[in-house]
Amino acid sequence: MYIFALQMNIYSMKNKVQRQLEIRKIIQKGNIHSQEELLTELKHKGFELTQATLSRDLKVLQVAKTTHPAKGYVYTIHKNGHSEPTPAQNRVNYLADGFQGIQFSGNLAVVKTIPGYASSIAAVIDQTSPWEIIGTVAGDDTILIIQREGISKNDLVAALVTIMPKLKGRI
Amino acid sequence: MYIFALQMNIYSMKNKVQRQLEIRKIIQKGNIHSQEELLTELKHKGFELTQATLSRDLKVLQVAKTTHPAKGYVYTIHKNGHSEPTPAQNRVNYLADGFQGIQFSGNLAVVKTIPGYASSIAAVIDQTSPWEIIGTVAGDDTILIIQREGISKNDLVAALVTIMPKLKGRI
DNA sequence: GAATAAAATGTATATTTTTGCACTACAAAT
DNA sequence: ATTTGTAGTGCAAAAATATACATTTTATTC
């Protein structure tokens, strides 16, 4: 006498690819805070799996767990290849040409620029919002940078160079 | 007979800011696969802390744990935090709604606002001219507030709430 | 079809990460 | 000086996540 393993229900089984696609979608909507939570949502949509499998899927999909200031921990996913040549970079390099000098006083740094460049350069800095800098105020040819407490000149300079590589050696 | 808690080693204590800077640096070099590993490295550099504190630091720094095809799990940090686009919210036209955050550095406070709101909000502050504030400088989305000497963060926050009651609880 | 190999998944467990609580150091207020 | 408030931290426990191993499913070959 033989015992046969039960065959899977033909209707129900959605395959791995479909499942991972769905995971991708759900995460992009962006309100997932734990695997359990995601698991529940997947089950609602008819997928059957365990947390272990989910963990493996997330690994494959290169999903990351990070922090959102308000929401606590959040899972995020890269839309796709994240190595962009970014035309933004060119613009940044162009802006760096407007940079004329920097001086420090206490927790402030004052950047001098070619007239008219200040606000654009400040915008780039703000956009990047490096941790070392808590804010900037720009006039026409001057940017005031307020450093985070405890930051050294070198740290700040390093941060600026990170943003505008062309500045390297010029500060 | 009394038992005294041991004082912290005067030499050793490096503060939080320094520590988080170091964490940032280490992670940017990009070969950290677990908090324990990072912890070890930090200890080598003379920082004393536990994994629990590290976990909290990583949260503040918005460090993410993700997967690298080859390296397994890796901790990464955003230079430019992928800022939330703030879905065009049904924002009423109250100025306080333009308020996005405040940070302090020395005797300065930096207020971040929704683009375009800074000067209006600053104008309101100037008009009220609270004793705690010597003056303000506004850009497009940033206000620099220069505090009177001896004023605490709380005092300043209180002053702002007085001016804009809606801020209560939001600062 | 049966036999075998490879891939996918579940179970149980190990590992890692997060957090509630208590305590200390320090700043601010009285 | 004393009190009060708060940020920073360690400890221990909880919660979340990853994985070794066993089992099932799918694919491949005869």
mmCIF file of C-alpha atoms (C1' of nucleotides) in Angstrom:
data_model
loop_
_atom_site.group_PDB
_atom_site.id
_atom_site.type_symbol
_atom_site.label_atom_id
_atom_site.label_comp_id
_atom_site.label_asym_id
_atom_site.label_seq_id
_atom_site.Cartn_x
_atom_site.Cartn_y
_atom_site.Cartn_z
ATOM 1 C CA MET A 1 0.000 0.000 0.000
ATOM 2 C CA TYR A 2 1.260 3.398 -0.971
ATOM 3 C CA ILE A 3 0.788 6.796 0.476
ATOM 4 C CA PHE A 4 0.796 9.660 -1.953
ATOM 5 C CA ALA A 5 1.762 13.138 -1.118
ATOM 6 C CA LEU A 6 -1.107 15.430 -1.851
ATOM 7 C CA GLN A 7 -0.686 17.474 -4.965
ATOM 8 C CA MET A 8 -0.909 21.187 -4.625
ATOM 9 C CA ASN A 9 -4.189 22.866 -5.393
ATOM 10 C CA ILE A 10 -3.926 23.806 -9.015
ATOM 11 C CA TYR A 11 -5.760 27.071 -8.639
ATOM 12 C CA SER A 12 -4.102 28.475 -5.622
ATOM 13 C CA MET A 13 -0.407 28.340 -6.144
ATOM 14 C CA LYS A 14 1.039 31.588 -7.254
ATOM 15 C CA ASN A 15 4.652 31.292 -8.042
ATOM 16 C CA LYS A 16 7.707 32.931 -6.678
ATOM 17 C CA VAL A 17 8.008 35.491 -9.404
ATOM 18 C CA GLN A 18 4.482 36.719 -8.923
ATOM 19 C CA ARG A 19 4.959 36.847 -5.232
ATOM 20 C CA GLN A 20 8.133 38.851 -5.428
ATOM 21 C CA LEU A 21 6.501 41.230 -7.834
ATOM 22 C CA GLU A 22 3.749 41.761 -5.347
ATOM 23 C CA ILE A 23 6.221 42.302 -2.540
ATOM 24 C CA ARG A 24 7.892 44.931 -4.612
ATOM 25 C CA LYS A 25 4.616 46.701 -5.195
ATOM 26 C CA ILE A 26 3.555 46.634 -1.600
ATOM 27 C CA ILE A 27 6.836 47.953 -0.360
ATOM 28 C CA GLN A 28 6.854 50.740 -2.878
ATOM 29 C CA LYS A 29 3.594 51.944 -1.442
ATOM 30 C CA GLY A 30 5.749 52.383 1.570
ATOM 31 C CA ASN A 31 4.003 51.579 4.784
ATOM 32 C CA ILE A 32 5.595 48.370 5.843
ATOM 33 C CA HIS A 33 7.290 48.279 9.200
ATOM 34 C CA SER A 34 8.035 44.620 9.716
ATOM 35 C CA GLN A 35 8.079 41.346 7.897
ATOM 36 C CA GLU A 36 5.092 40.148 9.845
ATOM 37 C CA GLU A 37 3.119 43.085 8.596
ATOM 38 C CA LEU A 38 4.122 42.417 5.034
ATOM 39 C CA LEU A 39 3.378 38.758 5.490
ATOM 40 C CA THR A 40 -0.150 39.505 6.584
ATOM 41 C CA GLU A 41 -0.755 41.682 3.591
ATOM 42 C CA LEU A 42 0.545 39.010 1.255
ATOM 43 C CA LYS A 43 -1.707 36.424 2.777
ATOM 44 C CA HIS A 44 -4.679 38.676 2.262
ATOM 45 C CA LYS A 45 -3.781 38.742 -1.381
ATOM 46 C CA GLY A 46 -3.789 34.985 -1.535
ATOM 47 C CA PHE A 47 -0.148 34.131 -1.245
ATOM 48 C CA GLU A 48 0.837 31.390 1.103
ATOM 49 C CA LEU A 49 4.213 31.568 2.664
ATOM 50 C CA THR A 50 6.034 31.891 5.958
ATOM 51 C CA GLN A 51 8.198 34.573 7.410
ATOM 52 C CA ALA A 52 11.269 32.552 6.531
ATOM 53 C CA THR A 53 10.468 32.598 2.872
ATOM 54 C CA LEU A 54 9.700 36.250 3.054
ATOM 55 C CA SER A 55 13.041 36.957 4.610
ATOM 56 C CA ARG A 56 14.658 35.177 1.690
ATOM 57 C CA ASP A 57 12.622 37.106 -0.810
ATOM 58 C CA LEU A 58 13.595 40.395 0.730
ATOM 59 C CA LYS A 59 17.201 39.399 0.480
ATOM 60 C CA VAL A 60 16.889 38.641 -3.193
ATOM 61 C CA LEU A 61 14.987 41.828 -3.870
ATOM 62 C CA GLN A 62 17.557 43.846 -1.980
ATOM 63 C CA VAL A 63 14.968 45.385 0.180
ATOM 64 C CA ALA A 64 16.351 47.586 2.920
ATOM 65 C CA LYS A 65 15.114 48.360 6.360
ATOM 66 C CA THR A 66 15.677 51.919 7.360
ATOM 67 C CA THR A 67 14.225 54.678 9.461
ATOM 68 C CA HIS A 68 11.651 57.274 8.672
ATOM 69 C CA PRO A 69 11.740 60.250 11.030
ATOM 70 C CA ALA A 70 8.043 59.928 11.712
ATOM 71 C CA LYS A 71 7.125 56.358 10.950
ATOM 72 C CA GLY A 72 9.817 54.474 12.785
ATOM 73 C CA TYR A 73 11.324 51.599 10.848
ATOM 74 C CA VAL A 74 10.347 51.222 7.226
ATOM 75 C CA TYR A 75 11.162 48.809 4.465
ATOM 76 C CA THR A 76 12.266 50.369 1.205
ATOM 77 C CA ILE A 77 13.255 49.135 -2.195
ATOM 78 C CA HIS A 78 15.317 50.514 -5.017
ATOM 79 C CA LYS A 79 13.238 51.175 -8.055
ATOM 80 C CA ASN A 80 15.923 49.739 -10.224
ATOM 81 C CA GLY A 81 19.605 50.072 -10.903
ATOM 82 C CA HIS A 82 20.802 52.838 -8.692
ATOM 83 C CA SER A 83 23.912 53.866 -10.573
ATOM 84 C CA GLU A 84 22.860 56.901 -12.489
ATOM 85 C CA PRO A 85 25.231 59.211 -14.331
ATOM 86 C CA THR A 86 22.871 61.964 -13.150
ATOM 87 C CA PRO A 87 22.843 65.140 -15.150
ATOM 88 C CA ALA A 88 22.471 66.631 -11.716
ATOM 89 C CA GLN A 89 26.115 65.909 -11.127
ATOM 90 C CA ASN A 90 27.126 68.044 -14.061
ATOM 91 C CA ARG A 91 25.104 70.892 -12.754
ATOM 92 C CA VAL A 92 26.771 70.540 -9.426
ATOM 93 C CA ASN A 93 30.177 70.719 -10.975
ATOM 94 C CA TYR A 94 29.187 73.787 -12.842
ATOM 95 C CA LEU A 95 28.030 75.389 -9.648
ATOM 96 C CA ALA A 96 31.238 74.597 -7.894
ATOM 97 C CA ASP A 97 32.869 77.112 -10.206
ATOM 98 C CA GLY A 98 30.977 79.828 -8.436
ATOM 99 C CA PHE A 99 32.674 78.972 -5.180
ATOM 100 C CA GLN A 100 35.240 81.531 -4.116
ATOM 101 C CA GLY A 101 36.184 80.850 -0.556
ATOM 102 C CA ILE A 102 35.167 79.843 2.895
ATOM 103 C CA GLN A 103 35.826 81.165 6.369
ATOM 104 C CA PHE A 104 34.863 79.999 9.802
ATOM 105 C CA SER A 105 33.691 81.605 12.977
ATOM 106 C CA GLY A 106 32.435 79.550 15.847
ATOM 107 C CA ASN A 107 29.792 77.221 14.590
ATOM 108 C CA LEU A 108 29.321 79.239 11.435
ATOM 109 C CA ALA A 109 30.923 78.993 8.047
ATOM 110 C CA VAL A 110 30.678 81.782 5.533
ATOM 111 C CA VAL A 111 31.040 80.886 1.887
ATOM 112 C CA LYS A 112 31.752 83.559 -0.670
ATOM 113 C CA THR A 113 30.621 83.008 -4.227
ATOM 114 C CA ILE A 114 30.512 84.757 -7.542
ATOM 115 C CA PRO A 115 27.578 87.184 -7.436
ATOM 116 C CA GLY A 116 24.316 85.413 -8.060
ATOM 117 C CA TYR A 117 25.595 81.931 -7.316
ATOM 118 C CA ALA A 118 24.924 81.801 -3.613
ATOM 119 C CA SER A 119 21.348 80.651 -3.618
ATOM 120 C CA SER A 120 21.940 77.944 -6.199
ATOM 121 C CA ILE A 121 24.862 76.519 -4.330
ATOM 122 C CA ALA A 122 22.984 76.721 -1.070
ATOM 123 C CA ALA A 123 20.098 74.897 -2.691
ATOM 124 C CA VAL A 124 22.381 72.037 -3.620
ATOM 125 C CA ILE A 125 23.685 71.862 -0.091
ATOM 126 C CA ASP A 126 20.196 71.928 1.353
ATOM 127 C CA GLN A 127 19.034 69.254 -0.986
ATOM 128 C CA THR A 128 21.827 66.995 0.069
ATOM 129 C CA SER A 129 21.277 67.991 3.664
ATOM 130 C CA PRO A 130 24.490 66.571 5.033
ATOM 131 C CA TRP A 131 24.357 65.631 8.635
ATOM 132 C CA GLU A 132 27.109 68.059 9.531
ATOM 133 C CA ILE A 133 25.015 71.038 8.471
ATOM 134 C CA ILE A 134 21.814 72.017 10.154
ATOM 135 C CA GLY A 135 20.925 74.776 7.784
ATOM 136 C CA THR A 136 22.010 77.481 5.371
ATOM 137 C CA VAL A 137 20.920 80.992 4.560
ATOM 138 C CA ALA A 138 21.915 82.501 1.248
ATOM 139 C CA GLY A 139 22.153 86.039 -0.013
ATOM 140 C CA ASP A 140 23.449 86.987 -3.433
ATOM 141 C CA ASP A 141 27.114 86.165 -3.077
ATOM 142 C CA THR A 142 27.314 84.836 0.446
ATOM 143 C CA ILE A 143 26.126 81.670 2.104
ATOM 144 C CA LEU A 144 25.925 81.302 5.826
ATOM 145 C CA ILE A 145 26.241 77.706 6.933
ATOM 146 C CA ILE A 146 25.246 76.721 10.429
ATOM 147 C CA GLN A 147 27.158 73.671 11.499
ATOM 148 C CA ARG A 148 25.923 71.030 13.831
ATOM 149 C CA GLU A 149 27.456 71.326 17.263
ATOM 150 C CA GLY A 150 30.657 69.377 17.657
ATOM 151 C CA ILE A 151 31.552 69.454 13.984
ATOM 152 C CA SER A 152 35.081 70.477 13.040
ATOM 153 C CA LYS A 153 36.144 72.622 10.128
ATOM 154 C CA ASN A 154 37.576 69.615 8.447
ATOM 155 C CA ASP A 155 34.392 67.667 8.822
ATOM 156 C CA LEU A 156 32.495 70.469 7.218
ATOM 157 C CA VAL A 157 34.945 70.875 4.401
ATOM 158 C CA ALA A 158 34.802 67.158 3.805
ATOM 159 C CA ALA A 159 31.048 67.316 3.598
ATOM 160 C CA LEU A 160 31.196 70.091 1.037
ATOM 161 C CA VAL A 161 33.701 68.234 -1.062
ATOM 162 C CA THR A 162 31.450 65.221 -0.973
ATOM 163 C CA ILE A 163 28.695 67.318 -2.408
ATOM 164 C CA MET A 164 30.866 69.124 -4.916
ATOM 165 C CA PRO A 165 33.868 66.997 -5.782
ATOM 166 C CA LYS A 166 35.295 69.748 -7.920
ATOM 167 C CA LEU A 167 36.041 71.675 -4.776
ATOM 168 C CA LYS A 168 38.640 69.155 -3.815
ATOM 169 C CA GLY A 169 41.896 70.927 -3.155
ATOM 170 C CA ARG A 170 40.317 74.311 -3.633
ATOM 171 C CA ILE A 171 39.201 74.743 -0.044
ATOM 172 C CA MET B 1 29.606 52.783 54.909
ATOM 173 C CA TYR B 2 28.786 54.100 51.502
ATOM 174 C CA ILE B 3 29.188 52.781 48.066
ATOM 175 C CA PHE B 4 29.853 55.242 45.333
ATOM 176 C CA ALA B 5 29.015 54.750 41.741
ATOM 177 C CA LEU B 6 32.169 54.836 39.715
ATOM 178 C CA GLN B 7 32.686 58.041 37.843
ATOM 179 C CA MET B 8 33.191 57.836 34.187
ATOM 180 C CA ASN B 9 36.745 57.827 32.992
ATOM 181 C CA ILE B 10 37.450 61.435 32.258
ATOM 182 C CA TYR B 11 39.786 60.711 29.399
ATOM 183 C CA SER B 12 37.789 58.142 27.594
ATOM 184 C CA MET B 13 34.386 59.622 27.145
ATOM 185 C CA LYS B 14 33.881 60.813 23.666
ATOM 186 C CA ASN B 15 30.549 62.346 23.145
ATOM 187 C CA LYS B 16 27.618 61.296 21.098
ATOM 188 C CA VAL B 17 28.281 63.636 18.246
ATOM 189 C CA GLN B 18 31.791 62.364 17.754
ATOM 190 C CA ARG B 19 30.630 58.822 18.001
ATOM 191 C CA GLN B 20 27.925 59.245 15.438
ATOM 192 C CA LEU B 21 30.350 60.962 13.131
ATOM 193 C CA GLU B 22 32.635 58.000 13.416
ATOM 194 C CA ILE B 23 29.786 55.587 12.781
ATOM 195 C CA ARG B 24 28.942 57.519 9.687
ATOM 196 C CA LYS B 25 32.492 57.310 8.455
ATOM 197 C CA ILE B 26 32.850 53.633 9.136
ATOM 198 C CA ILE B 27 29.631 52.755 7.422
ATOM 199 C CA GLN B 28 30.488 54.827 4.422
ATOM 200 C CA LYS B 29 33.569 52.721 3.959
ATOM 201 C CA GLY B 30 30.994 50.049 3.528
ATOM 202 C CA ASN B 31 31.986 46.763 5.011
ATOM 203 C CA ILE B 32 29.755 46.433 7.991
ATOM 204 C CA HIS B 33 27.500 43.427 8.175
ATOM 205 C CA SER B 34 26.096 43.578 11.666
ATOM 206 C CA GLN B 35 25.887 45.868 14.636
ATOM 207 C CA GLU B 36 28.241 43.666 16.573
ATOM 208 C CA GLU B 37 30.847 44.118 13.903
ATOM 209 C CA LEU B 38 30.430 47.857 13.941
ATOM 210 C CA LEU B 39 30.512 47.818 17.704
ATOM 211 C CA THR B 40 33.848 46.064 17.712
ATOM 212 C CA GLU B 41 35.309 48.576 15.337
ATOM 213 C CA LEU B 42 34.084 51.458 17.430
ATOM 214 C CA LYS B 43 35.581 49.970 20.535
ATOM 215 C CA HIS B 44 38.897 49.654 18.782
ATOM 216 C CA LYS B 45 38.726 53.364 18.159
ATOM 217 C CA GLY B 46 38.189 54.039 21.817
ATOM 218 C CA PHE B 47 34.457 54.498 22.039
ATOM 219 C CA GLU B 48 32.655 52.794 24.833
ATOM 220 C CA LEU B 49 29.109 51.809 24.258
ATOM 221 C CA THR B 50 26.799 48.866 24.024
ATOM 222 C CA GLN B 51 24.992 47.386 21.095
ATOM 223 C CA ALA B 52 21.777 48.928 22.383
ATOM 224 C CA THR B 53 23.153 52.420 22.120
ATOM 225 C CA LEU B 54 24.463 51.603 18.705
ATOM 226 C CA SER B 55 21.037 50.511 17.581
ATOM 227 C CA ARG B 56 19.708 53.868 18.700
ATOM 228 C CA ASP B 57 22.457 55.715 16.896
ATOM 229 C CA LEU B 58 21.724 53.895 13.694
ATOM 230 C CA LYS B 59 18.110 54.862 14.000
ATOM 231 C CA VAL B 60 18.972 58.520 14.390
ATOM 232 C CA LEU B 61 21.427 58.410 11.531
ATOM 233 C CA GLN B 62 18.882 56.672 9.350
ATOM 234 C CA VAL B 63 21.237 53.911 8.565
ATOM 235 C CA ALA B 64 19.709 51.123 6.534
ATOM 236 C CA LYS B 65 20.435 47.451 6.399
ATOM 237 C CA THR B 66 20.241 46.016 2.948
ATOM 238 C CA THR B 67 21.708 43.310 0.780
ATOM 239 C CA HIS B 68 24.745 43.384 -1.373
ATOM 240 C CA PRO B 69 24.726 40.691 -4.073
ATOM 241 C CA ALA B 70 28.139 39.503 -3.031
ATOM 242 C CA LYS B 71 28.612 40.585 0.532
ATOM 243 C CA GLY B 72 25.384 39.459 2.102
ATOM 244 C CA TYR B 73 23.827 41.992 4.435
ATOM 245 C CA VAL B 74 25.360 45.430 4.539
ATOM 246 C CA TYR B 75 24.689 48.604 6.428
ATOM 247 C CA THR B 76 24.430 51.714 4.318
ATOM 248 C CA ILE B 77 23.862 55.357 4.923
ATOM 249 C CA HIS B 78 22.311 57.968 2.727
ATOM 250 C CA LYS B 79 24.367 61.044 2.117
ATOM 251 C CA ASN B 80 21.237 62.740 0.974
ATOM 252 C CA GLY B 81 18.403 60.963 2.711
ATOM 253 C CA HIS B 82 15.891 60.114 0.021
ATOM 254 C CA SER B 83 13.650 62.843 1.238
ATOM 255 C CA GLU B 84 9.958 62.235 1.272
ATOM 256 C CA PRO B 85 8.342 64.309 -1.439
ATOM 257 C CA THR B 86 5.697 65.274 1.080
ATOM 258 C CA PRO B 87 2.663 64.498 -1.054
ATOM 259 C CA ALA B 88 1.184 67.860 -1.837
ATOM 260 C CA GLN B 89 -0.767 68.085 1.303
ATOM 261 C CA ASN B 90 -4.048 69.798 1.625
ATOM 262 C CA ARG B 91 -2.338 72.482 3.564
ATOM 263 C CA VAL B 92 -4.399 75.274 4.867
ATOM 264 C CA ASN B 93 -2.860 78.660 4.601
ATOM 265 C CA TYR B 94 -1.831 79.047 8.149
ATOM 266 C CA LEU B 95 1.743 80.062 8.465
ATOM 267 C CA ALA B 96 2.437 77.586 11.171
ATOM 268 C CA ASP B 97 1.748 74.869 8.677
ATOM 269 C CA GLY B 98 4.798 76.001 6.820
ATOM 270 C CA PHE B 99 6.894 75.169 9.818
ATOM 271 C CA GLN B 100 8.854 71.978 9.334
ATOM 272 C CA GLY B 101 11.414 71.759 12.062
ATOM 273 C CA ILE B 102 13.898 73.517 14.230
ATOM 274 C CA GLN B 103 17.458 72.784 15.215
ATOM 275 C CA PHE B 104 19.899 74.473 17.497
ATOM 276 C CA SER B 105 23.577 75.178 17.346
ATOM 277 C CA GLY B 106 25.162 77.441 19.905
ATOM 278 C CA ASN B 107 23.120 80.601 20.196
ATOM 279 C CA LEU B 108 21.474 80.018 16.860
ATOM 280 C CA ALA B 109 18.293 78.293 15.904
ATOM 281 C CA VAL B 110 17.603 77.184 12.382
ATOM 282 C CA VAL B 111 14.005 76.813 11.345
ATOM 283 C CA LYS B 112 13.164 74.857 8.249
ATOM 284 C CA THR B 113 9.984 75.704 6.416
ATOM 285 C CA ILE B 114 8.110 74.726 3.322
ATOM 286 C CA PRO B 115 9.720 76.573 0.399
ATOM 287 C CA GLY B 116 8.573 80.142 0.238
ATOM 288 C CA TYR B 117 7.273 80.340 3.778
ATOM 289 C CA ALA B 118 10.431 81.434 5.511
ATOM 290 C CA SER B 119 10.177 85.175 5.016
ATOM 291 C CA SER B 120 6.527 85.321 6.014
ATOM 292 C CA ILE B 121 7.086 83.414 9.187
ATOM 293 C CA ALA B 122 10.164 85.443 9.986
ATOM 294 C CA ALA B 123 8.174 88.606 9.464
ATOM 295 C CA VAL B 124 5.672 87.495 12.055
ATOM 296 C CA ILE B 125 8.437 86.768 14.492
ATOM 297 C CA ASP B 126 10.108 90.093 13.866
ATOM 298 C CA GLN B 127 6.893 91.926 14.302
ATOM 299 C CA THR B 128 6.324 90.366 17.670
ATOM 300 C CA SER B 129 9.966 90.831 18.548
ATOM 301 C CA PRO B 130 10.006 88.598 21.580
ATOM 302 C CA TRP B 131 12.651 89.401 24.110
ATOM 303 C CA GLU B 132 14.313 86.023 23.640
ATOM 304 C CA ILE B 133 15.130 86.745 20.026
ATOM 305 C CA ILE B 134 17.603 89.379 18.936
ATOM 306 C CA GLY B 135 16.897 89.010 15.271
ATOM 307 C CA THR B 136 16.163 86.778 12.324
ATOM 308 C CA VAL B 137 17.428 86.260 8.811
ATOM 309 C CA ALA B 138 15.223 84.496 6.332
ATOM 310 C CA GLY B 139 15.960 82.773 3.053
ATOM 311 C CA ASP B 140 13.414 80.878 1.046
ATOM 312 C CA ASP B 141 12.900 77.870 3.255
ATOM 313 C CA THR B 142 15.177 78.584 6.165
ATOM 314 C CA ILE B 143 15.067 81.067 8.995
ATOM 315 C CA LEU B 144 18.058 81.817 11.116
ATOM 316 C CA ILE B 145 17.154 82.996 14.585
ATOM 317 C CA ILE B 146 19.750 84.637 16.762
ATOM 318 C CA GLN B 147 18.891 84.135 20.397
ATOM 319 C CA ARG B 148 19.626 86.492 23.213
ATOM 320 C CA GLU B 149 22.514 85.322 25.356
ATOM 321 C CA GLY B 150 21.525 83.076 28.182
ATOM 322 C CA ILE B 151 18.326 81.915 26.570
ATOM 323 C CA SER B 152 17.668 78.188 26.634
ATOM 324 C CA LYS B 153 16.240 76.070 23.890
ATOM 325 C CA ASN B 154 13.065 75.679 25.831
ATOM 326 C CA ASP B 155 12.694 79.404 26.286
ATOM 327 C CA LEU B 156 12.982 79.934 22.596
ATOM 328 C CA VAL B 157 10.555 77.194 21.766
ATOM 329 C CA ALA B 158 8.124 78.646 24.265
ATOM 330 C CA ALA B 159 8.442 82.038 22.634
ATOM 331 C CA LEU B 160 7.690 80.592 19.232
ATOM 332 C CA VAL B 161 4.681 78.724 20.501
ATOM 333 C CA THR B 162 3.415 81.938 22.007
ATOM 334 C CA ILE B 163 3.600 83.558 18.626
ATOM 335 C CA MET B 164 2.188 80.601 16.738
ATOM 336 C CA PRO B 165 0.021 78.521 19.053
ATOM 337 C CA LYS B 166 -0.519 75.940 16.386
ATOM 338 C CA LEU B 167 3.063 74.886 16.856
ATOM 339 C CA LYS B 168 2.255 73.547 20.268
ATOM 340 C CA GLY B 169 3.345 69.986 20.470
ATOM 341 C CA ARG B 170 4.915 70.111 17.055
ATOM 342 C CA ILE B 171 8.295 71.353 18.158
ATOM 343 C "C1'" DG C 1 6.104 6.118 -16.003
ATOM 344 C "C1'" DA C 2 10.214 5.819 -12.302
ATOM 345 C "C1'" DA C 3 14.509 7.622 -10.628
ATOM 346 C "C1'" DT C 4 17.260 11.346 -9.649
ATOM 347 C "C1'" DA C 5 18.682 16.034 -9.154
ATOM 348 C "C1'" DA C 6 17.681 20.749 -8.197
ATOM 349 C "C1'" DA C 7 14.853 24.364 -6.351
ATOM 350 C "C1'" DA C 8 11.579 26.146 -3.108
ATOM 351 C "C1'" DT C 9 9.668 26.205 1.234
ATOM 352 C "C1'" DG C 10 8.459 25.129 6.144
ATOM 353 C "C1'" DT C 11 9.915 24.152 10.888
ATOM 354 C "C1'" DA C 12 12.482 25.093 14.566
ATOM 355 C "C1'" DT C 13 16.135 27.501 16.232
ATOM 356 C "C1'" DA C 14 19.921 30.777 16.355
ATOM 357 C "C1'" DT C 15 21.122 35.314 15.688
ATOM 358 C "C1'" DT C 16 20.365 40.011 15.503
ATOM 359 C "C1'" DT C 17 17.991 44.101 16.551
ATOM 360 C "C1'" DT C 18 14.852 46.860 19.267
ATOM 361 C "C1'" DT C 19 12.925 48.580 23.478
ATOM 362 C "C1'" DG C 20 11.075 49.190 28.477
ATOM 363 C "C1'" DC C 21 13.001 50.299 32.590
ATOM 364 C "C1'" DA C 22 16.173 52.171 35.871
ATOM 365 C "C1'" DC C 23 19.866 54.975 36.774
ATOM 366 C "C1'" DT C 24 23.349 58.790 36.119
ATOM 367 C "C1'" DA C 25 24.996 63.148 34.795
ATOM 368 C "C1'" DC C 26 24.041 67.441 33.786
ATOM 369 C "C1'" DA C 27 21.275 71.698 32.884
ATOM 370 C "C1'" DA C 28 17.775 74.728 34.288
ATOM 371 C "C1'" DA C 29 14.700 76.637 37.507
ATOM 372 C "C1'" DT C 30 13.485 77.952 42.186
ATOM 373 C "C1'" DA D 1 21.848 74.830 47.544
ATOM 374 C "C1'" DT D 2 18.083 72.163 46.378
ATOM 375 C "C1'" DT D 3 14.794 70.639 43.363
ATOM 376 C "C1'" DT D 4 13.158 69.366 38.955
ATOM 377 C "C1'" DG D 5 13.551 68.023 34.324
ATOM 378 C "C1'" DT D 6 15.792 65.697 30.557
ATOM 379 C "C1'" DA D 7 19.192 63.416 27.525
ATOM 380 C "C1'" DG D 8 22.138 59.506 27.366
ATOM 381 C "C1'" DT D 9 23.066 55.044 28.531
ATOM 382 C "C1'" DG D 10 23.396 50.002 30.075
ATOM 383 C "C1'" DC D 11 20.995 45.937 31.167
ATOM 384 C "C1'" DA D 12 17.887 42.465 30.329
ATOM 385 C "C1'" DA D 13 14.096 40.914 27.944
ATOM 386 C "C1'" DA D 14 11.152 41.099 23.958
ATOM 387 C "C1'" DA D 15 10.629 41.293 19.180
ATOM 388 C "C1'" DA D 16 12.156 40.742 14.686
ATOM 389 C "C1'" DT D 17 14.948 38.558 11.360
ATOM 390 C "C1'" DA D 18 18.046 35.044 9.366
ATOM 391 C "C1'" DT D 19 19.359 30.339 8.679
ATOM 392 C "C1'" DA D 20 20.461 25.052 9.226
ATOM 393 C "C1'" DC D 21 18.235 21.301 8.259
ATOM 394 C "C1'" DA D 22 14.268 18.429 6.785
ATOM 395 C "C1'" DT D 23 10.637 17.993 3.625
ATOM 396 C "C1'" DT D 24 8.056 18.840 -0.408
ATOM 397 C "C1'" DT D 25 7.672 20.301 -5.095
ATOM 398 C "C1'" DT D 26 9.348 20.854 -9.700
ATOM 399 C "C1'" DA D 27 12.301 19.709 -13.406
ATOM 400 C "C1'" DT D 28 15.250 16.366 -15.915
ATOM 401 C "C1'" DT D 29 16.595 12.078 -17.709
ATOM 402 C "C1'" DC D 30 16.035 7.608 -18.830
#
